[in-house]
Short mmCIF file of C-alpha atoms in Angstrom, two decimals:
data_model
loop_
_atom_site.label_atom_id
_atom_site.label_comp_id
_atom_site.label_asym_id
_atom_site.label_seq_id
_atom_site.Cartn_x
_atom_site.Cartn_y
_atom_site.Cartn_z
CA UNK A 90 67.41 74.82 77.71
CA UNK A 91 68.68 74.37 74.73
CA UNK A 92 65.96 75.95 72.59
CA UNK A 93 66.29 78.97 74.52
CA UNK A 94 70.20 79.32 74.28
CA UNK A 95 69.72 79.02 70.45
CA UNK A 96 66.57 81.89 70.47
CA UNK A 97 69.51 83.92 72.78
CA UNK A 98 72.41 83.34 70.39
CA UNK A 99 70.05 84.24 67.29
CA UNK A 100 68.89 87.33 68.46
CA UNK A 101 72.06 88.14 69.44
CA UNK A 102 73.61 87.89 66.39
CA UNK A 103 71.01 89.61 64.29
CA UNK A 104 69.69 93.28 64.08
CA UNK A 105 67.17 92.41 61.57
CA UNK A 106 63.70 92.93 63.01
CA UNK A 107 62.04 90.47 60.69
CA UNK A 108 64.89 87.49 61.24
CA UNK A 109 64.24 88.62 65.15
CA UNK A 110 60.07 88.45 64.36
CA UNK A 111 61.08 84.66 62.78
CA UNK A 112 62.88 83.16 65.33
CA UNK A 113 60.47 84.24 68.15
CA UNK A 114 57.90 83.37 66.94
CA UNK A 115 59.02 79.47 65.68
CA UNK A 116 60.21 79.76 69.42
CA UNK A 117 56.89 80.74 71.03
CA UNK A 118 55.47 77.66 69.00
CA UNK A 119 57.14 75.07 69.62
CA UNK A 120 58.31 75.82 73.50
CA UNK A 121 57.10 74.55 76.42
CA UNK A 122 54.14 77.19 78.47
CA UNK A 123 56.17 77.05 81.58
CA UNK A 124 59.85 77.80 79.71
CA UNK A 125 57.89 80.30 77.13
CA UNK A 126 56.68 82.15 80.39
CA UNK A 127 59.96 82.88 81.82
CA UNK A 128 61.45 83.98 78.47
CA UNK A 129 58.43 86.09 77.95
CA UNK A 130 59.41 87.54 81.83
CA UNK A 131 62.73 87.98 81.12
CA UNK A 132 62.25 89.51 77.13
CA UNK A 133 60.04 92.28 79.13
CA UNK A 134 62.45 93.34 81.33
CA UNK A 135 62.41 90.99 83.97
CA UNK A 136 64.92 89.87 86.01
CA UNK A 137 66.50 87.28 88.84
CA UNK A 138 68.07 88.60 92.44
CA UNK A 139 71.64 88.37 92.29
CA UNK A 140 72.91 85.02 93.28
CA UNK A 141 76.42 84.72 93.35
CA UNK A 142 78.56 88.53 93.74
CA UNK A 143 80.59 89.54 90.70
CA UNK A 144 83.59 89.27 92.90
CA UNK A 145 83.31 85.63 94.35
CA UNK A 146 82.59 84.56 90.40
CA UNK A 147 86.31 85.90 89.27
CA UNK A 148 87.82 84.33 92.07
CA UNK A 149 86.31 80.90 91.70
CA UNK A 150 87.18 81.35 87.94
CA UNK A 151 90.73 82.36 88.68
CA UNK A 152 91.23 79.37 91.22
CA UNK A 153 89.49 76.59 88.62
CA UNK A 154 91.79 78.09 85.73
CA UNK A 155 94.94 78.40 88.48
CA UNK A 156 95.06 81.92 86.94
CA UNK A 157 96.25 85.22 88.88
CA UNK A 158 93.29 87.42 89.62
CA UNK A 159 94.84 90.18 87.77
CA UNK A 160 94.77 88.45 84.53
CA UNK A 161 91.15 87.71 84.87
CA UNK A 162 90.50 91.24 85.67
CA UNK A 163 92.76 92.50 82.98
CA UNK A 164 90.51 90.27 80.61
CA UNK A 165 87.37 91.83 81.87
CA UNK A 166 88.96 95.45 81.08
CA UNK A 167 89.29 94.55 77.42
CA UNK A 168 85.86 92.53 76.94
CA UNK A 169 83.89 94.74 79.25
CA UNK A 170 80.96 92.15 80.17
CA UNK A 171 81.70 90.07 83.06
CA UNK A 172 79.89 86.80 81.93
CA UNK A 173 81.21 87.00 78.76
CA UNK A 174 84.60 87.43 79.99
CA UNK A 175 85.00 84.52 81.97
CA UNK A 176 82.91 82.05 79.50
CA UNK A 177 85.44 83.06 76.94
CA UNK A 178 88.14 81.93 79.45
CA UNK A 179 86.72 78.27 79.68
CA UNK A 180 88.24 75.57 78.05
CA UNK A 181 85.40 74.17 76.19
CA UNK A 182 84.27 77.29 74.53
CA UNK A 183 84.39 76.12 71.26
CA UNK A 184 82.50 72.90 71.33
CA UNK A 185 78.44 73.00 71.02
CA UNK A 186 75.81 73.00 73.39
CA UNK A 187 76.69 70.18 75.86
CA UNK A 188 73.20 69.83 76.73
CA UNK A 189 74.25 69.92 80.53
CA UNK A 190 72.20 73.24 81.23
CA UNK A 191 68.92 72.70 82.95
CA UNK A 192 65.59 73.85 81.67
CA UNK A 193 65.42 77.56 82.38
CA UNK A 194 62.11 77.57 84.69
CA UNK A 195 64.09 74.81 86.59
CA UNK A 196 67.25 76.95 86.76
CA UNK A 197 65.74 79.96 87.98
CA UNK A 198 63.03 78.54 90.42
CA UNK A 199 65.17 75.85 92.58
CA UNK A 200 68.39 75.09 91.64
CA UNK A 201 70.11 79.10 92.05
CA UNK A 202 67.42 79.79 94.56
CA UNK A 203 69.15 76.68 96.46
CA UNK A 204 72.87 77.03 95.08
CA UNK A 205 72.62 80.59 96.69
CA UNK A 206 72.05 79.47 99.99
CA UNK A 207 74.53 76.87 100.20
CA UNK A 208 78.14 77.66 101.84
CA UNK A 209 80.58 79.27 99.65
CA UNK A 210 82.83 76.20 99.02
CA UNK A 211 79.58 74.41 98.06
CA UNK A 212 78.80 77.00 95.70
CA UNK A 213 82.27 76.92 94.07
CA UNK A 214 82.11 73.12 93.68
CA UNK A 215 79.27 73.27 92.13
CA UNK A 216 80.40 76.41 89.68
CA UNK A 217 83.28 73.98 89.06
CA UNK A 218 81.61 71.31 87.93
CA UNK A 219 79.54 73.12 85.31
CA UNK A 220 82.77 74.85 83.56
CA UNK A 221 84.06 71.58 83.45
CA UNK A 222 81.29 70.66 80.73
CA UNK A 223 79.50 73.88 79.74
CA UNK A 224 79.91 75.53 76.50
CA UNK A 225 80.61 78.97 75.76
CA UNK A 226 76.90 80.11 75.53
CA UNK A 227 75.60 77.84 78.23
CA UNK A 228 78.09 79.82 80.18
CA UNK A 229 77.59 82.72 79.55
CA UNK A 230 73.87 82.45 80.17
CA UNK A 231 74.50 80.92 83.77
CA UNK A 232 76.81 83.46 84.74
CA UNK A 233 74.27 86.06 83.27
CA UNK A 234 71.52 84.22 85.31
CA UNK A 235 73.56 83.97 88.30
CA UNK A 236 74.34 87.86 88.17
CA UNK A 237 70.97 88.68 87.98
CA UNK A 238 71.96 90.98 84.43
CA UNK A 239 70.21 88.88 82.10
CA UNK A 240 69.02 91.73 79.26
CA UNK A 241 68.19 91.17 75.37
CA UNK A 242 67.58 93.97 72.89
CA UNK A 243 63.80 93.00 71.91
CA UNK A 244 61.33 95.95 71.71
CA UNK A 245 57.71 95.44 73.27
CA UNK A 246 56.63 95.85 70.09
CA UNK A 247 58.73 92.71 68.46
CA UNK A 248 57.14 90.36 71.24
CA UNK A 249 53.84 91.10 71.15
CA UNK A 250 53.91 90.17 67.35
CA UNK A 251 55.62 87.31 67.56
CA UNK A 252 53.49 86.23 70.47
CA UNK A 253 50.30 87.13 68.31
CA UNK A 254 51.49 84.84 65.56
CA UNK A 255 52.67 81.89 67.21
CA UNK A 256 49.11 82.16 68.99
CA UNK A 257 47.13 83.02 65.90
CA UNK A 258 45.66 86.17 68.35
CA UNK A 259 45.47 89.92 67.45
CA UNK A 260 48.07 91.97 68.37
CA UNK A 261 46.08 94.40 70.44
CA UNK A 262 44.65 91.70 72.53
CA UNK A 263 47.88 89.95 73.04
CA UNK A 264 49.31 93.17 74.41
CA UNK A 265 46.05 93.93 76.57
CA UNK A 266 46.64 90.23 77.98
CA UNK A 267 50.56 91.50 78.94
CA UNK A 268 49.83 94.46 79.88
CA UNK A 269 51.21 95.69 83.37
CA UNK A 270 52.20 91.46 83.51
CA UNK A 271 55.32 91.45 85.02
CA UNK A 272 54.31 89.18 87.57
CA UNK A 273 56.00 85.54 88.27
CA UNK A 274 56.26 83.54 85.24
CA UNK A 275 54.14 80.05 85.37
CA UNK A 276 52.40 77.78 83.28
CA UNK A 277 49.08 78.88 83.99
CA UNK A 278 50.89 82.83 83.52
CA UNK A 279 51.60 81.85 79.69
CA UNK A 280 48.22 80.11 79.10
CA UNK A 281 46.25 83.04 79.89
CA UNK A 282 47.85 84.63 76.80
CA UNK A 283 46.10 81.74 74.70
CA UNK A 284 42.57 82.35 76.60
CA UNK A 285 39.97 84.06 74.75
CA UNK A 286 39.08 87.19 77.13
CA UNK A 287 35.76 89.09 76.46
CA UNK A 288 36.44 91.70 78.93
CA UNK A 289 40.01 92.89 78.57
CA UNK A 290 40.50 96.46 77.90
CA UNK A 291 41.56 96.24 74.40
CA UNK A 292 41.19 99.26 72.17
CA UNK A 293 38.83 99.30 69.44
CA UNK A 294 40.45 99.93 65.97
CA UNK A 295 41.83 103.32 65.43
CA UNK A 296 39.68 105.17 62.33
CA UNK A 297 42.62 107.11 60.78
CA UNK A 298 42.39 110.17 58.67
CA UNK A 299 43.73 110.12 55.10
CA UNK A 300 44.24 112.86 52.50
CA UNK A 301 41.78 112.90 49.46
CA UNK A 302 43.56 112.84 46.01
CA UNK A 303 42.16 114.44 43.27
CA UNK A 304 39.60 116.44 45.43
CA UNK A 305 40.66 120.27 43.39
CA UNK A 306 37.34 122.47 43.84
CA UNK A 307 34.84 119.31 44.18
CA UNK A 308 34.93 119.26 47.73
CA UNK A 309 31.11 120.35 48.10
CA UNK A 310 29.85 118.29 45.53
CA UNK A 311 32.00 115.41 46.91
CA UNK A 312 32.05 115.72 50.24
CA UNK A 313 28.94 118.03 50.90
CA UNK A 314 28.79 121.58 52.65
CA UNK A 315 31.91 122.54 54.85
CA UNK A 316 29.14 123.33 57.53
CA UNK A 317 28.66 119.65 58.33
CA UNK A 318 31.84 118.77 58.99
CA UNK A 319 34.11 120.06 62.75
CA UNK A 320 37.25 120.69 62.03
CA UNK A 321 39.86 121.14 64.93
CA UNK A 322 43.85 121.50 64.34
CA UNK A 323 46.25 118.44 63.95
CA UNK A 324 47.65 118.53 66.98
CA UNK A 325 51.29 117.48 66.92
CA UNK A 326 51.03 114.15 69.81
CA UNK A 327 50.26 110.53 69.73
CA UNK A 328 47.08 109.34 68.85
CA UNK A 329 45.75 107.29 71.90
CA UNK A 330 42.66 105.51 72.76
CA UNK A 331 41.73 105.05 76.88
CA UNK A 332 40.08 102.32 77.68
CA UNK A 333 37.89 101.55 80.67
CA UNK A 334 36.37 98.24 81.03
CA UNK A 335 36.41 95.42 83.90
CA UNK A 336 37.72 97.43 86.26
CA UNK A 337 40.77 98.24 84.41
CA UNK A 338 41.72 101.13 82.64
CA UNK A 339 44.30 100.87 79.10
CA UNK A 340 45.96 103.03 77.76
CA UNK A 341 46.77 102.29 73.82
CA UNK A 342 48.98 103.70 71.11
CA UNK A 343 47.42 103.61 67.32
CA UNK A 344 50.14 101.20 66.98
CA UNK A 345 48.39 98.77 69.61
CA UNK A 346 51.29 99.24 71.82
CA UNK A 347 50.04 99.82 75.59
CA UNK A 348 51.04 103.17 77.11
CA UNK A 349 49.24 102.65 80.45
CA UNK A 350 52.95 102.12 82.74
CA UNK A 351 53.91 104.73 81.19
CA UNK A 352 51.58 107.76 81.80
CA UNK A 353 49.95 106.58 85.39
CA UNK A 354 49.06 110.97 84.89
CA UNK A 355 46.89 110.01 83.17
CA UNK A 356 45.40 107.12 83.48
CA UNK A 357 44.41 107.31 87.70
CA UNK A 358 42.26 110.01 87.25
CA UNK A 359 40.07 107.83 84.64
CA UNK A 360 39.63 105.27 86.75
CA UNK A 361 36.24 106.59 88.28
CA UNK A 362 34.97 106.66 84.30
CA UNK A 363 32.06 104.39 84.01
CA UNK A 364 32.67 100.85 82.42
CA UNK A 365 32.87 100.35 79.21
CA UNK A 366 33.75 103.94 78.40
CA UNK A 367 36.72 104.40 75.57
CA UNK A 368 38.26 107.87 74.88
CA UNK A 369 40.08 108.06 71.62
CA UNK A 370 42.31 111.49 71.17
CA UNK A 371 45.68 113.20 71.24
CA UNK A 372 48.26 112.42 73.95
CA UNK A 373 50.09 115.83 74.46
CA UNK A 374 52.43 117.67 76.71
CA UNK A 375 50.36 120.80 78.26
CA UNK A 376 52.85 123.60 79.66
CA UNK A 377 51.31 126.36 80.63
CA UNK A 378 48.58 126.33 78.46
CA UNK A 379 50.63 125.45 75.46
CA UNK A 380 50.57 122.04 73.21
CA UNK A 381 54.45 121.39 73.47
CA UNK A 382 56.32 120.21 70.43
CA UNK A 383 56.21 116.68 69.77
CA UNK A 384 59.93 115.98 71.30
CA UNK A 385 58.47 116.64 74.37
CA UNK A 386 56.02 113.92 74.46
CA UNK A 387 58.70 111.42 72.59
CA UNK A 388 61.01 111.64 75.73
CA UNK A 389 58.50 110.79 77.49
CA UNK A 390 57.32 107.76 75.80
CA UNK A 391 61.36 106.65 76.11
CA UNK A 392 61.60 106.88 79.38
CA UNK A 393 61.67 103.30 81.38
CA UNK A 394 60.32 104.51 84.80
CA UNK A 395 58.20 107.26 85.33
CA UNK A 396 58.57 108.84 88.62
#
């Protein structure tokens, strides 16, 4: 566990994308599959039921600090996070990692699963017993755990290249492997990332257009007759590629960042498209007949859920 608090506490502490790239991906390397899995679950927005109520947890803190109740809640007024609040209250917030915290896939798999079904005065024995030896970080990553609110700040994007490094895989086919994998983290989960796949849907790579410097009137001795060429307008969207193959159907950005959660529009009604067919073209917002301004696709692409 304590590789993983130290990943946390860096990319807490640092906005810098390529410090964030560095530490991920020295993590990714080194860590266990089964640990790497659940961090990979819980960097993409995964999450743990509830165990213990936010309520219960300030009272059991209150009682093992023989502190009122409102002083613990005035606390959490001024810090505004509840787990951080109440591992800043512990005594041994200063010293390092104690070491006391078990491995992650442990943690979330058995022993909360179990501590939650336990009777209350169990559960605040046990509580007890880890803020008698936890650090500051190892608390605040139980009570996190615990209150099923674990979230850190790391864009798809981030992962799948740290991912594709520590792997030594392309980033396309790293995030075709992840792609709509939100499913329960396990060994064999985080292996499949490493498995060479001949059949995912990955896209092909994108052939961009570039202007020509230094064309001036050349074009047709250059370039040949303006006859041979189709021209159509640069519509203002996101370049996309769709991808049928297997069964499945991708959608991609030029970036290599998968789409497909995110416009189910329109990727159901390509799923009758024979295999192996890839569309590349412009994602855009249609309204009555009318290419929208790009805004209107970018909220789109921010939303979380689409409903």
């Amino acid at each position: 566990m304590n590789r993983f608090l130290a990943l946390y506490r860096a990319l807490d502490q640092t906005t810098s994308q390529q410090a964030r790239l560095a530490v991920l991906t020295q993590y990714f390397r080194e860590e266990d599959p089964h640990e790497a899995a659940w961090v990979v679950y819980l960097l993409r927005g995964g999450h743990l039921r509830r165990f213990v109520s936010p309520r219960r947890l300030r009272e059991w803190i209150a009682a093992f600090l023989d502190l009122p109740l409102s002083l613990i809640e005035a606390a959490y007024q001024q810090v505004g996070d509840l787990a951080e609040t109440l591992a800043l209250l512990l005594p041994n917030r200063e010293r390092p990692f104690s070491g006391a915290l078990p491995p992650l896939a442990l943690l979330a798999e058995k022993i909360l699963p179990h501590i939650a079904t336990l009777p209350e005065s169990a559960q605040q024995a046990w509580l007890a017993q880890q803020w008698e030896q936890l650090s500051f970080w190892e608390a605040y990553l139980l009570h996190k755990l615990l209150l099923g609110g674990f979230r850190v700040g790391v864009a798809e994007g981030l992962l799948i290249a740290a991912l594709a490094e520590a792997l030594e895989l392309p980033p396309a086919q790293v995030a075709a492997r992840l792609s709509g994998a939100l499913n329960h983290p396990s060994p064999s989960f985080y292996e499949q990332l490493r498995t060479p796949h001949t059949d995912s849907p990955e896209p092909y790579p994108f052939f961009l257009a570039y202007p020509i410097e230094e064309l001036g009137n050349d074009f047709q001795e250059k370039l040949g007759s303006p006859t041979a060429y189709q021209i159509e307008w640069k519509w203002d969207g996101v370049r996309v590629q769709l991808v049928r193959r297997s069964g499945k159907v991708a959608l991609w950005s030029r970036g290599g960042v998968p789409l497909t959660e995110g416009f189910p529009d329109v990727v159901i009604p390509h799923q009758s498209l024979p295999d192996g067919t890839v569309l590349d073209g412009e994602l855009v917002i249609l309204r009555e007949n009318q290419v929208q301004p790009f805004a209107a696709i970018q909220r789109r692409l921010l939303r979380k859920k689409v409903t």
